[in-house]
Coordinates of C-alpha atoms and ligand atoms in Angstrom, one line a residue:
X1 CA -20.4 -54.9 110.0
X2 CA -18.4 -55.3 113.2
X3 CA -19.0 -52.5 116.0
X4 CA -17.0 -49.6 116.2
X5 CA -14.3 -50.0 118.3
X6 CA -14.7 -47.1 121.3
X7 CA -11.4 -46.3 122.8
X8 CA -11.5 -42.8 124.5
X9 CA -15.0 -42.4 126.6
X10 CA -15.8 -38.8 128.1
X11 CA -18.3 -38.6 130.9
X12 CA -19.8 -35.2 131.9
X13 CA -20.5 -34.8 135.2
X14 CA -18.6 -36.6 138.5
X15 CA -21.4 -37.1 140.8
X16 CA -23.4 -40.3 142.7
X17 CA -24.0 -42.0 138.9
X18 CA -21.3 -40.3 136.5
X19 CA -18.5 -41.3 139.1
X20 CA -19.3 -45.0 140.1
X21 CA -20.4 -46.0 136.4
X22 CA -17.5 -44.5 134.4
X23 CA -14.9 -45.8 137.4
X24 CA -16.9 -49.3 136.5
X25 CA -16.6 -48.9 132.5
X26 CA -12.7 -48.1 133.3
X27 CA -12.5 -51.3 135.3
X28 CA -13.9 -53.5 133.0
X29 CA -12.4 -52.2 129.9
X30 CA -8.7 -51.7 130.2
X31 CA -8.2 -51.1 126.9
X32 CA -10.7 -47.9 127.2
X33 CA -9.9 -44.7 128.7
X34 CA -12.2 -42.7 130.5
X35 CA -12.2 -39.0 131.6
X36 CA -14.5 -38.0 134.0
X37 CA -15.0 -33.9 134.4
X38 CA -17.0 -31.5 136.2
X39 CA -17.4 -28.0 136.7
X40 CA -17.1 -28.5 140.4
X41 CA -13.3 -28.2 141.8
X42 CA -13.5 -30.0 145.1
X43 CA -15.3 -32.9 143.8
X44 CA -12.4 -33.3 141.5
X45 CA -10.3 -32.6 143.9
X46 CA -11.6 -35.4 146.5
X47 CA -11.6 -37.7 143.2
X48 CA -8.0 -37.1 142.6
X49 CA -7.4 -37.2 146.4
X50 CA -4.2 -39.0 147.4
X51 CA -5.4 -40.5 150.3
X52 CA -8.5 -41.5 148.1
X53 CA -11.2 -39.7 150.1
X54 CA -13.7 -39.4 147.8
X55 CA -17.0 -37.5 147.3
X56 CA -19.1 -39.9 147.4
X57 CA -19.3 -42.9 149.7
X58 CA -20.4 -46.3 148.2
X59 CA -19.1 -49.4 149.5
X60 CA -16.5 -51.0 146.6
X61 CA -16.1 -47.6 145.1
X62 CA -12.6 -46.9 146.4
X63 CA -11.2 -50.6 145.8
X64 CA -12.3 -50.0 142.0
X65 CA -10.8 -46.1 141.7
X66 CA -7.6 -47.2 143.6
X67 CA -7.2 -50.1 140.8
X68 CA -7.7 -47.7 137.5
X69 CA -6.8 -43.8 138.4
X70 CA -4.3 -43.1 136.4
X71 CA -4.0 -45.8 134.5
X72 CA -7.1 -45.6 132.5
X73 CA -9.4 -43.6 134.4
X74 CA -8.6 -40.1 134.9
X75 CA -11.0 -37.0 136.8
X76 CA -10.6 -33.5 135.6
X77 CA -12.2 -30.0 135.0
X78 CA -11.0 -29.5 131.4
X79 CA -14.1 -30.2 129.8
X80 CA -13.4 -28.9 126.4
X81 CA -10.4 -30.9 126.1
X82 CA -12.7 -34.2 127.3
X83 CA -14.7 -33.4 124.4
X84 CA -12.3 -32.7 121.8
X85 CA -11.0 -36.3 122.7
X86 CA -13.7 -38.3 123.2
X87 CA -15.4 -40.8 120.7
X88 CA -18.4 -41.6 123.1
X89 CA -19.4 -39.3 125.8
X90 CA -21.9 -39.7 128.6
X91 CA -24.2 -36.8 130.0
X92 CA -24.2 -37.6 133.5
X93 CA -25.3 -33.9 134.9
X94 CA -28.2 -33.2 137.2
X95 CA -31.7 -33.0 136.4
X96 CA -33.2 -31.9 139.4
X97 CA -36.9 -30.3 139.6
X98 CA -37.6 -26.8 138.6
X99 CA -37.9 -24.1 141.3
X100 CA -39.0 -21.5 139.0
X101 CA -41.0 -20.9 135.8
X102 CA -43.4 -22.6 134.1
X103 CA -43.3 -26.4 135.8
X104 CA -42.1 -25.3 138.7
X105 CA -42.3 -27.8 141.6
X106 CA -42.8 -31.0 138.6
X107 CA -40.7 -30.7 135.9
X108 CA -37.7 -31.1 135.4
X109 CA -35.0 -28.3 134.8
X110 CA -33.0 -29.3 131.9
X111 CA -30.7 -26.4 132.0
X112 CA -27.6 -28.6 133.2
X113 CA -28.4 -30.7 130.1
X114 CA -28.5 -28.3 127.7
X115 CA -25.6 -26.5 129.2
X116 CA -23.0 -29.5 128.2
X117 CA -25.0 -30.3 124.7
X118 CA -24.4 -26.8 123.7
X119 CA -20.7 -27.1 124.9
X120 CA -20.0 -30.6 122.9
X121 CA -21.4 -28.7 119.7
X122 CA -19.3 -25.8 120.3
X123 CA -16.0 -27.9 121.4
X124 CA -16.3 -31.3 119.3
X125 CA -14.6 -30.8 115.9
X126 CA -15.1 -34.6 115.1
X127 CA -18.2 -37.0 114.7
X128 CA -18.8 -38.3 118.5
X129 CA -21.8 -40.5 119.8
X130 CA -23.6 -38.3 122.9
X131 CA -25.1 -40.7 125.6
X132 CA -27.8 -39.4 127.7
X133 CA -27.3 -40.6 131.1
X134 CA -28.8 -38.1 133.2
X135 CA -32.7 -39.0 133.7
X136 CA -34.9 -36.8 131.5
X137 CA -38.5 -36.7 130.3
X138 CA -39.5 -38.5 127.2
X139 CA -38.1 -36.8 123.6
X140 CA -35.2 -34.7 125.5
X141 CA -32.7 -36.3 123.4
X142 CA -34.1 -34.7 119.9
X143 CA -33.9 -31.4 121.5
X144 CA -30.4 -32.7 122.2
X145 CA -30.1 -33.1 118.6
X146 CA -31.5 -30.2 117.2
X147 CA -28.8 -28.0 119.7
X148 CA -26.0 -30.6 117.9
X149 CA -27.0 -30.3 114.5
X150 CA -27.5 -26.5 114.3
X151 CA -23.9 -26.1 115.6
X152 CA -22.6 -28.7 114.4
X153 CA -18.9 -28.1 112.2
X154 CA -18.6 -29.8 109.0
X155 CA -17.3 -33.6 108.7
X156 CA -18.8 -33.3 112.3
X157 CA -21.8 -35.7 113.1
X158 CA -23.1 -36.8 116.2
X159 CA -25.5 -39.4 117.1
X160 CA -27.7 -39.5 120.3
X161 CA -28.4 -42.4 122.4
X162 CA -30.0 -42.9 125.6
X163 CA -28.8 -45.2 128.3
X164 CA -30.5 -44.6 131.8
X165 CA -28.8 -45.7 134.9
X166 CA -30.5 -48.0 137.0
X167 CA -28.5 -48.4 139.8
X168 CA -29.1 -47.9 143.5
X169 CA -27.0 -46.2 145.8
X170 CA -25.0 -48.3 148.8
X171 CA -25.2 -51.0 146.5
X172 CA -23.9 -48.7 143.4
X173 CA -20.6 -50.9 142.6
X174 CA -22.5 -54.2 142.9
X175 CA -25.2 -53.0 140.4
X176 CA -23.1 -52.1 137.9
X177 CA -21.5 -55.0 138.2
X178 CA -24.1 -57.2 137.8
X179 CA -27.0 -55.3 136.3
X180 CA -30.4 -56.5 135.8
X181 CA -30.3 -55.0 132.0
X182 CA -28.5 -52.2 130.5
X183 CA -30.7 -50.3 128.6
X184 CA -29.8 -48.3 125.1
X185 CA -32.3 -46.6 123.2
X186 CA -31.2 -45.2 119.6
X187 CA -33.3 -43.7 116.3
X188 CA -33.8 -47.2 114.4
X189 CA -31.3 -45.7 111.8
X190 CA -28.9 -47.4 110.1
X191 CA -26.5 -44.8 112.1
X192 CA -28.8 -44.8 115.0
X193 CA -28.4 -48.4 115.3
X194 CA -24.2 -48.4 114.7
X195 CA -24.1 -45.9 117.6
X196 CA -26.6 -48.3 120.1
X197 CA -23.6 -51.5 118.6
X198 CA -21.0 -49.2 119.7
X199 CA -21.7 -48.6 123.4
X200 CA -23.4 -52.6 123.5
X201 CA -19.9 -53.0 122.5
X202 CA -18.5 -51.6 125.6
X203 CA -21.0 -52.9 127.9
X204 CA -20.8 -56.5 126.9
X205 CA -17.4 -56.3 128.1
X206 CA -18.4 -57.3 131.0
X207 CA -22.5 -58.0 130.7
X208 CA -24.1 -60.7 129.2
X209 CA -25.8 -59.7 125.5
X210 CA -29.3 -61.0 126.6
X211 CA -29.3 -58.4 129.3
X212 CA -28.4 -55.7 126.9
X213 CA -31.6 -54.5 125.4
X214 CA -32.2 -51.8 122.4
X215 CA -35.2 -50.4 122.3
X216 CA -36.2 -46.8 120.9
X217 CA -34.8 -43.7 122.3
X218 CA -38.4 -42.4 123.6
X219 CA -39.2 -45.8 125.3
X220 CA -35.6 -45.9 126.8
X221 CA -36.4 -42.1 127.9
X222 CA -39.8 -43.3 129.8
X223 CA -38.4 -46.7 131.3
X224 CA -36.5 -45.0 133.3
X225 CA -39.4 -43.0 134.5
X226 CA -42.0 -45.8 134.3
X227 CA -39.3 -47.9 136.4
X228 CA -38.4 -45.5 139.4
X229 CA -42.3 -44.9 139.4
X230 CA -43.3 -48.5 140.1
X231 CA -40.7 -49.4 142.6
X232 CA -41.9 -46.1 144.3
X233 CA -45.4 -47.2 143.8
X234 CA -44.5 -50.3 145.4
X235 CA -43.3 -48.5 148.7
X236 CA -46.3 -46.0 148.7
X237 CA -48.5 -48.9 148.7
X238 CA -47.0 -50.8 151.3
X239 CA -46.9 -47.9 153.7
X240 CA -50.4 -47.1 153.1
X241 CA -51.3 -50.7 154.1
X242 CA -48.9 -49.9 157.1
X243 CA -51.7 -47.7 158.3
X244 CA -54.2 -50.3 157.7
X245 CA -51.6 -52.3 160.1
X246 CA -51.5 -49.6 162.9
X247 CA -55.3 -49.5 163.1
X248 CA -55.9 -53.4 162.8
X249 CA -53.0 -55.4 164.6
X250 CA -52.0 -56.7 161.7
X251 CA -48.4 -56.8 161.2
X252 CA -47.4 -55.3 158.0
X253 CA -44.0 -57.3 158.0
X254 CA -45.9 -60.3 158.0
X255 CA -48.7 -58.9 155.4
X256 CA -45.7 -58.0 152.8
X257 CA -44.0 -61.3 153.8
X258 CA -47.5 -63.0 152.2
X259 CA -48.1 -61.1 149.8
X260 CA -44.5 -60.8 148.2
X261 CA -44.5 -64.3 148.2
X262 CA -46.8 -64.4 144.7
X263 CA -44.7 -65.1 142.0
X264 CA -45.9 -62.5 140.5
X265 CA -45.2 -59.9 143.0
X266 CA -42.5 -60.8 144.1
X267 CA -40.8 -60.2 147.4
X268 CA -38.3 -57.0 146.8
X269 CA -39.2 -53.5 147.8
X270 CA -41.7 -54.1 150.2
X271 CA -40.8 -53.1 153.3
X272 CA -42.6 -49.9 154.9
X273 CA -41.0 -47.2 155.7
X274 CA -41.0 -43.9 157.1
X275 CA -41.4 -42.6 153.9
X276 CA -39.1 -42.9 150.7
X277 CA -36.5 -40.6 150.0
X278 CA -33.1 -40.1 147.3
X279 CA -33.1 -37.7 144.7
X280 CA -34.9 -39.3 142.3
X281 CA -38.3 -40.7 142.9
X282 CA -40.1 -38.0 144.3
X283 CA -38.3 -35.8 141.3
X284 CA -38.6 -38.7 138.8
X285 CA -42.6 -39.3 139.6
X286 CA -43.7 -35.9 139.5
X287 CA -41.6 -35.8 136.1
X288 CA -43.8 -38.0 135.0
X289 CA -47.2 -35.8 136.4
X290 CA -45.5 -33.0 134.4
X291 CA -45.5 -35.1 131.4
X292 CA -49.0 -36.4 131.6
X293 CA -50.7 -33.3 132.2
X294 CA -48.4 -31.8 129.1
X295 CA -49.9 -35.0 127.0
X296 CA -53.8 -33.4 128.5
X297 CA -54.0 -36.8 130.5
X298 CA -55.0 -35.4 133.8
X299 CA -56.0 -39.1 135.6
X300 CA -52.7 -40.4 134.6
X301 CA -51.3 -37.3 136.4
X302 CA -53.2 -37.7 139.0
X303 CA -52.7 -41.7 139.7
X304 CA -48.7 -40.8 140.0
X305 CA -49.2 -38.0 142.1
X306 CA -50.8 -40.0 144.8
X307 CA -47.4 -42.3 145.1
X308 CA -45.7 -39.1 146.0
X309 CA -49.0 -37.3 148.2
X310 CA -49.2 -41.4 150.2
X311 CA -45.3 -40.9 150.6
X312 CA -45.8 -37.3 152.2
X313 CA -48.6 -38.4 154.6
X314 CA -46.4 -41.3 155.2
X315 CA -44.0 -38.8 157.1
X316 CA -46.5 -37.0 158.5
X317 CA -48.2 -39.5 160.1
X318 CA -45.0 -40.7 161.5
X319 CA -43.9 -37.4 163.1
X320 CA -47.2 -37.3 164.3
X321 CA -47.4 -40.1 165.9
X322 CA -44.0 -39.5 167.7
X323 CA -46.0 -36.2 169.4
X324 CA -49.7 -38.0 170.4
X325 CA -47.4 -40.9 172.2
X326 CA -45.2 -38.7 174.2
X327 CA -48.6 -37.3 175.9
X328 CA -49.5 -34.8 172.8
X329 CA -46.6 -32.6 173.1
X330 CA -42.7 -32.5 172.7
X331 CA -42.0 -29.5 173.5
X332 CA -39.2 -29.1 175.6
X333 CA -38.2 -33.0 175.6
X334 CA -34.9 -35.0 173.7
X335 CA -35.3 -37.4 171.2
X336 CA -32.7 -39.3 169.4
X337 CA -32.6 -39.7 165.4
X338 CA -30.5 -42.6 164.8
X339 CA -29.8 -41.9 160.8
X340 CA -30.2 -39.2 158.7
X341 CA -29.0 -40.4 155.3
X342 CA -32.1 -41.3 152.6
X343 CA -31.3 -44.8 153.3
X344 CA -28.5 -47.2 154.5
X345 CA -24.6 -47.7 153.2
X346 CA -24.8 -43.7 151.8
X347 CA -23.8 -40.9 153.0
X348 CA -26.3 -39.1 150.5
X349 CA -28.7 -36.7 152.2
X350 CA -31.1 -35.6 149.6
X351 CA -34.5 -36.0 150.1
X352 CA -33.9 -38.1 153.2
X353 CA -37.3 -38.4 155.2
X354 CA -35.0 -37.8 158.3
X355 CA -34.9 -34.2 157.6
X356 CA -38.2 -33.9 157.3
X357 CA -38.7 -35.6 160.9
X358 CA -36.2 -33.5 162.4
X359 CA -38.1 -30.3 161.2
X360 CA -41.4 -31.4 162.2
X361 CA -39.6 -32.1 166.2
X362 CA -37.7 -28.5 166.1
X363 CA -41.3 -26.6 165.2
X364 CA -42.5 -28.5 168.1
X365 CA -39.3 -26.6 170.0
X366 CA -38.0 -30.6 170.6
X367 CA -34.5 -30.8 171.4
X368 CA -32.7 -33.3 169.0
X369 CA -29.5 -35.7 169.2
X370 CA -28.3 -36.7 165.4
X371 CA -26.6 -39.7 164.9
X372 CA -25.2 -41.2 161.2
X373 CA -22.3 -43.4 161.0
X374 CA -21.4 -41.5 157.4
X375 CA -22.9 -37.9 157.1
X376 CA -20.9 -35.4 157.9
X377 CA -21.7 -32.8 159.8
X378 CA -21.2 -30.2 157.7
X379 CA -23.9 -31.4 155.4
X380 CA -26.2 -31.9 158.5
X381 CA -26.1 -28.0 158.9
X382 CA -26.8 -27.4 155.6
X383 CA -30.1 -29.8 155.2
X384 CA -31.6 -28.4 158.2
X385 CA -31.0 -24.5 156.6
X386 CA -32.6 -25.5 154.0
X387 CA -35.5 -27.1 155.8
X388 CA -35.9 -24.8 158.3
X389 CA -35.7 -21.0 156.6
X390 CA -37.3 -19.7 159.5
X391 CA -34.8 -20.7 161.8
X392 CA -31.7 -19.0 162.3
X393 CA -28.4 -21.6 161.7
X394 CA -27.8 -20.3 165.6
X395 CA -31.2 -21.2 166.9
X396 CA -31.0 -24.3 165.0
X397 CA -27.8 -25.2 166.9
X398 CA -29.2 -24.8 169.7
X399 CA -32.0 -27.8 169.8
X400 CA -29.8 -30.2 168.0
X401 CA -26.9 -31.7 168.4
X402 CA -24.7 -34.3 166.6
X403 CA -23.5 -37.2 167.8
X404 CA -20.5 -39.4 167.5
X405 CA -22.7 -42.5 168.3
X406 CA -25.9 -44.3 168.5
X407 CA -25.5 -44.6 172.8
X408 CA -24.6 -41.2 173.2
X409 CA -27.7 -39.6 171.1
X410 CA -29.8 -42.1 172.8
X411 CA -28.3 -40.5 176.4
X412 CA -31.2 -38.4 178.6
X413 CA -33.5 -38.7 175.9
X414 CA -37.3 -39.4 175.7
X415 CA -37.6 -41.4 172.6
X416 CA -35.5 -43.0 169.5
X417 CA -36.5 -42.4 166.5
X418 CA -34.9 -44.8 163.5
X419 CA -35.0 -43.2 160.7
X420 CA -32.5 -44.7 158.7
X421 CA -31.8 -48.6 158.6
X422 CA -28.0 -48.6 159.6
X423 CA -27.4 -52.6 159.7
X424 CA -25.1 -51.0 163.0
X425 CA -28.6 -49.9 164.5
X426 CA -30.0 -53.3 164.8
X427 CA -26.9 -54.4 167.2
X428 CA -26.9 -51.1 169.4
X429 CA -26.1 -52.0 173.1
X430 CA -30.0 -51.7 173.8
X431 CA -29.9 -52.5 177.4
X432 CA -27.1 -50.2 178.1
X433 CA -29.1 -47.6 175.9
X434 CA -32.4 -48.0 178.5
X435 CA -30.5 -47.9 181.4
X436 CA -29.6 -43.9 180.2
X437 CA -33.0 -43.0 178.6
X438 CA -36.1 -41.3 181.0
X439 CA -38.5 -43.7 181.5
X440 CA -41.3 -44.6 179.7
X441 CA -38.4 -44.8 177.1
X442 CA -39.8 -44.8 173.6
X443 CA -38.5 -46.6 170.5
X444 CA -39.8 -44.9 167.1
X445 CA -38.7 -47.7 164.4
X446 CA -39.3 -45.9 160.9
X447 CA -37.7 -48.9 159.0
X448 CA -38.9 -52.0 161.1
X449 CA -35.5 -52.9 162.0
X450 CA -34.9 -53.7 165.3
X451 CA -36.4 -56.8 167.2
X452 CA -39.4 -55.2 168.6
X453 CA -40.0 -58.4 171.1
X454 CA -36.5 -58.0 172.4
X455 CA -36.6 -53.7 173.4
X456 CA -40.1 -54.7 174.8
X457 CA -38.4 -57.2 177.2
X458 CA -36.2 -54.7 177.8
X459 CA -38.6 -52.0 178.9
X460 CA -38.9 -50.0 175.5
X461 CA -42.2 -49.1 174.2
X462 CA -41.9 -49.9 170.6
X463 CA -43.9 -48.0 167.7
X464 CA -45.4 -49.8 166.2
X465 CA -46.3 -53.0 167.8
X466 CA -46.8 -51.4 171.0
X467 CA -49.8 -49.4 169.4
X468 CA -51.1 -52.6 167.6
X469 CA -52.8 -53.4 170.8
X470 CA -53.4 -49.7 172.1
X471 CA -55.4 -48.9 169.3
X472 CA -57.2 -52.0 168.2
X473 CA -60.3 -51.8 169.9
X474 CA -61.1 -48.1 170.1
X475 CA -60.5 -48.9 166.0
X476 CA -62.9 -51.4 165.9
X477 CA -65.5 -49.8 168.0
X478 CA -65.5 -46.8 165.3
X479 CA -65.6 -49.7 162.4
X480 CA -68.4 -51.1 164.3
X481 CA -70.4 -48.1 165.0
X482 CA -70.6 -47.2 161.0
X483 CA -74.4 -47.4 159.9
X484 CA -75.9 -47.4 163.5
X485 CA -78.6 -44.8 164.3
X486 CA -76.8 -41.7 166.4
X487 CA -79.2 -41.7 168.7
Ligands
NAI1 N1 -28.2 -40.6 142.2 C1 -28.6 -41.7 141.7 O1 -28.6 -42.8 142.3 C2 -29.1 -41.8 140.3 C3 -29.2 -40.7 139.5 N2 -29.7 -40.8 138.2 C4 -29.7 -39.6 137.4 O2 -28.4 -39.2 137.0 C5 -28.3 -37.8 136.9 C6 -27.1 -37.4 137.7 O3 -27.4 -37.7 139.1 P1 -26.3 -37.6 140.2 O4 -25.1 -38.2 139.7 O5 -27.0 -38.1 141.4 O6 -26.2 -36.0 140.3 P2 -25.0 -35.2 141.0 O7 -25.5 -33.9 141.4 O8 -24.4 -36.0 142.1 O9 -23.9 -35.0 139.9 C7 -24.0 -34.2 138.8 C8 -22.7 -33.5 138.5 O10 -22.8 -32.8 137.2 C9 -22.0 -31.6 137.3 N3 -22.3 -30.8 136.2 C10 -23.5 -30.1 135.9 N4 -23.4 -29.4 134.8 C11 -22.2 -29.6 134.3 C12 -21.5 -29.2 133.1 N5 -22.1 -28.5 132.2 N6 -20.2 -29.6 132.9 C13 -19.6 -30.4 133.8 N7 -20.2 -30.8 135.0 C14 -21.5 -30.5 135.2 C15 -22.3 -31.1 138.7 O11 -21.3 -30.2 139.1 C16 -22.4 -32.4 139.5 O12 -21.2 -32.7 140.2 C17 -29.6 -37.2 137.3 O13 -30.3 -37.0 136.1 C18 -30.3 -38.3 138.1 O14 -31.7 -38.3 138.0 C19 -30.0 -42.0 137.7 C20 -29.9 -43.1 138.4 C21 -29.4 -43.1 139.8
UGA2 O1 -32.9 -43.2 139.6 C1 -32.4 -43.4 140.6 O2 -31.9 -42.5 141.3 C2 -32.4 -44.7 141.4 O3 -33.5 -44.6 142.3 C3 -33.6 -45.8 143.1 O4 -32.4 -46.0 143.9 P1 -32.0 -45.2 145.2 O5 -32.9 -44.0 145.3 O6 -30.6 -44.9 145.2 O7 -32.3 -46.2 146.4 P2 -33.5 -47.2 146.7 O8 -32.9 -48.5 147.2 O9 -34.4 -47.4 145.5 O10 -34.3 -46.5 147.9 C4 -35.0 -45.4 147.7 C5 -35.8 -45.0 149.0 O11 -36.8 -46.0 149.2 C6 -36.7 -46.5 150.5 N1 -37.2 -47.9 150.5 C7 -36.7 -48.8 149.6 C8 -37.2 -50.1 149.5 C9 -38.3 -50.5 150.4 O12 -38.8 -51.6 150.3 N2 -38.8 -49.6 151.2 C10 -38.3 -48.3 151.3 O13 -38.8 -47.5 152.1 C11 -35.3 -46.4 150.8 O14 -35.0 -46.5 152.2 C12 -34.9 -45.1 150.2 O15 -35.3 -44.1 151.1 C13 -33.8 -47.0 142.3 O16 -33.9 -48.2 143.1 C14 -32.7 -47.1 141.2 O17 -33.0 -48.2 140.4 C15 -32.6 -45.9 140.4 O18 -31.6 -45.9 139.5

């Protein structure tokens, strides 16, 4: 039997996945049209914006809203009227970790999911197909079901699928162009499996069948868990050889450049870091503790936790090293944060290591100059809040300021820290920059990306290489020393 033949897609939720994947579905099927809603105003605002200023930024967003708004692609707070038109609608809300209540601090809070289930049952009078987009633990989608099917009208069914998103953000657009799979998990009904045919359907549009796989809703549910684990994994265990690094002279570049370069690791993801950030790993692994210490599987729980507690020392280690080179203390002194969104080519904040940094300088009562070529500053303000409740938003003000550029954060200060890897960073005016820094002037590269030989020539101090050969031998000599008598 051939697919059924969606024509009218509803997506809940306009944010960093909801936005960029509906805009893509839009694009690559015409003959589809897609409503994107949210309870938020502004965001739907900036989506309908004339001038196209949009919420979010990812690079090819705009070119892909500017060719489909209006035409089939439309952005709107009118939920119930999404619902009552939809065939196939996505659940692309938050699912961020609980505060409060029992799991608080690991699981997540399902609230926003449940909120738009219970409002498709009470809205929908005809059969629809609900996607679960949003991430969720393994089996949310039969409590999905069970909200659908006790409020459910008659004539009225609905079947539940699961389709995690795997893309990244700053390369949002080209992911979802080009995915490495799209991934649909369904009961393995006869119904079950019509529903997974009908959003294949839509997806092969534009993505080749052999990289659309069906699986079972609970293993679709957990890939997306088990896959934002190991790629964090993967960063957790390259930093902690980064310390391995620091204390040897070895280069940890050069170390993940050897290792990556077995077939079967492979070379992506392996560059160290200041520490991971993004709103999903940290909240997507210790998803995954929840889950195992539910299941009574407390070494599980505890092997995932570690990617997270590695990640945290990570930072630590990194603002603490910032403090013992500038002579044990900061107080008082001006140091530059070149970058403060989680990562390059976003202007998405959450969970960025840089605000963790930033808070470990002000508690030293460090003065620091913020530069980010896309955060705006509004947002700045409101992370540093948020990290620092025992500040005053006046006090705060007061040690940091934020900066139009690279040069001019750099200007009268101490140190650099990079915290964010800005491709712009890399071709700074470095010489210019030294000229204006107090001397020793200190380079604090949290995402290896600058040419470490080059400052150096300059007159920088560079963390980390410069350390290699501070460190090595006092290092050694504690190596060497293990087992000898105390005498
Ligand atoms: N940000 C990312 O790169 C990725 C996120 N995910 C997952 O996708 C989900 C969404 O993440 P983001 O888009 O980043 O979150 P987001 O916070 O940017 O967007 C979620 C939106 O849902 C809206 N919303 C919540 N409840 C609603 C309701 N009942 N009706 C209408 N709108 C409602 C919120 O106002 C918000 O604008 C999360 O589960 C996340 O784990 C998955 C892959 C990538
Ligand atoms: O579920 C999600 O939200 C998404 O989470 C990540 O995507 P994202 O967080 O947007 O960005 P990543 O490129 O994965 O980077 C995450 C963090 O790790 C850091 N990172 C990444 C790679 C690396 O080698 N080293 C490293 O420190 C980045 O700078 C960033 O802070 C995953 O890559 C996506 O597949 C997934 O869909």
């Amino acid at each position: 039997m051939a697919p059924l033949k969606i024509t009218k897609i509803l997506c809940i939720g306009a944010g960093y996945v909801g936005g960029p994947t509906c805009a893509v579905i839009a694009l690559k099927c015409p003959h589809i049209t897609v409503t994107i809603v949210d309870l938020n105003q502004a965001r739907i605002d900036a989506w309908n914006s004339p001038d196209f200023n949009l919420p979010i930024y990812e690079p090819g967003l705009e070119d892909v809203v500017r060719q489909c708004r209006g035409r089939n692609l439309f952005f709107s707070t009118d939920v119930d009227k999404g619902i009552r038109e939809a065939e196939l609608i996505f659940v692309s809300v938050n699912t961020p970790t609980k505060k409060s209540g029992v799991g608080a601090g690991f699981a997540a809070d399902l609230n926003y999911v449940e909120l738009a289930t219970r409002q498709i049952a009470a809205v929908a009078t005809t059969s629809k197909i609900v996607v679960e987009k949003s991430t969720v633990p393994c089996r949310t989608a039969e409590s999905m079901r069970t909200i659908l099917e006790a409020n459910s009208k008659p004539n009225c069914r609905f079947d539940i699928l699961s389709n995690p998103e795997f893309l990244a953000e700053g390369t949002a657009i080209a992911d979802l162009f080009q995915p490495d799979r799209v991934l649909i998990g369904s009961l393995q009904t006869r119904e079950g499996k019509d529903a997974c045919a009908a959003l294949a359907n839509v997806y092969s549009n534009w993505v080749p069948e052999n990289k659309i796989l069906t699986v079972g809703l609970w293993s679709s549910e957990l890939s997306k868990l088990a896959a934002n684990a190991m790629l964090a994994q993967r960063i957790s265990s390259v930093n902690a050889l980064s310390a391995i690094c620091e204390a040897t002279g070895a280069n940890i570049d050069e170390v993940a450049h050897a290792v990556g370069y077995d077939s079967r690791v492979g070379p992506k993801f392996l560059k160290a870091s200041v520490g991971f950030g993004g709103s999903c790993f940290q909240k997507d692994i210790l998803n995954l503790v929840y889950l195992s210490e539910s299941l009574h599987l407390p070494e599980v729980a505890a092997y995932w936790r570690q990617v997270v507690e590695m990640n945290e020392y990570q930072k630590r280690r990194f603002s603490k090293r910032v403090v013992d080179t500038l002579f044990n203390t900061i107080t008082g002194k001006h140091i530059a944060v070149l970058g403060f969104a989680f990562k390059a080519d976003t202007g998405d904040t959450r969970e960025s290591a840089s605000i963790t940094l930033i808070r470990d300088f002000l508690s030293e009562r460090a003065f620091v100059n913020i530069y980010d070529p896309k955060v705006i500053e509004s947002q700045i303000w409101l992370d540093l809040s948020e990290a620092c409740p025992n500040m005053s938003l006046e006090s705060i003000k007061k040690q940091v300021k934020i900066c139009n550029s690279a040069v001019e954060a750099a200007l009268n200060t101490e140190a650099i820290v990079i915290a964010t890897e800005w491709k712009e960073f890399k071709a700074v005016a470095w010489t210019e920059v030294y000229e204006h820094m107090k001397k020793p002037a200190f380079v604090f590269d949290g995402r290896l990306l600058v040419d470490a030989d080059e400052l150096t020539k300059i007159g920088f101090k560079v963390y980390p290489s410069f350390f290699f050969f501070g460190s090595v031998h006092s290092q050694f000599d504690k190596v060497a020393t293990i087992g000898r008598p105390t005498a």
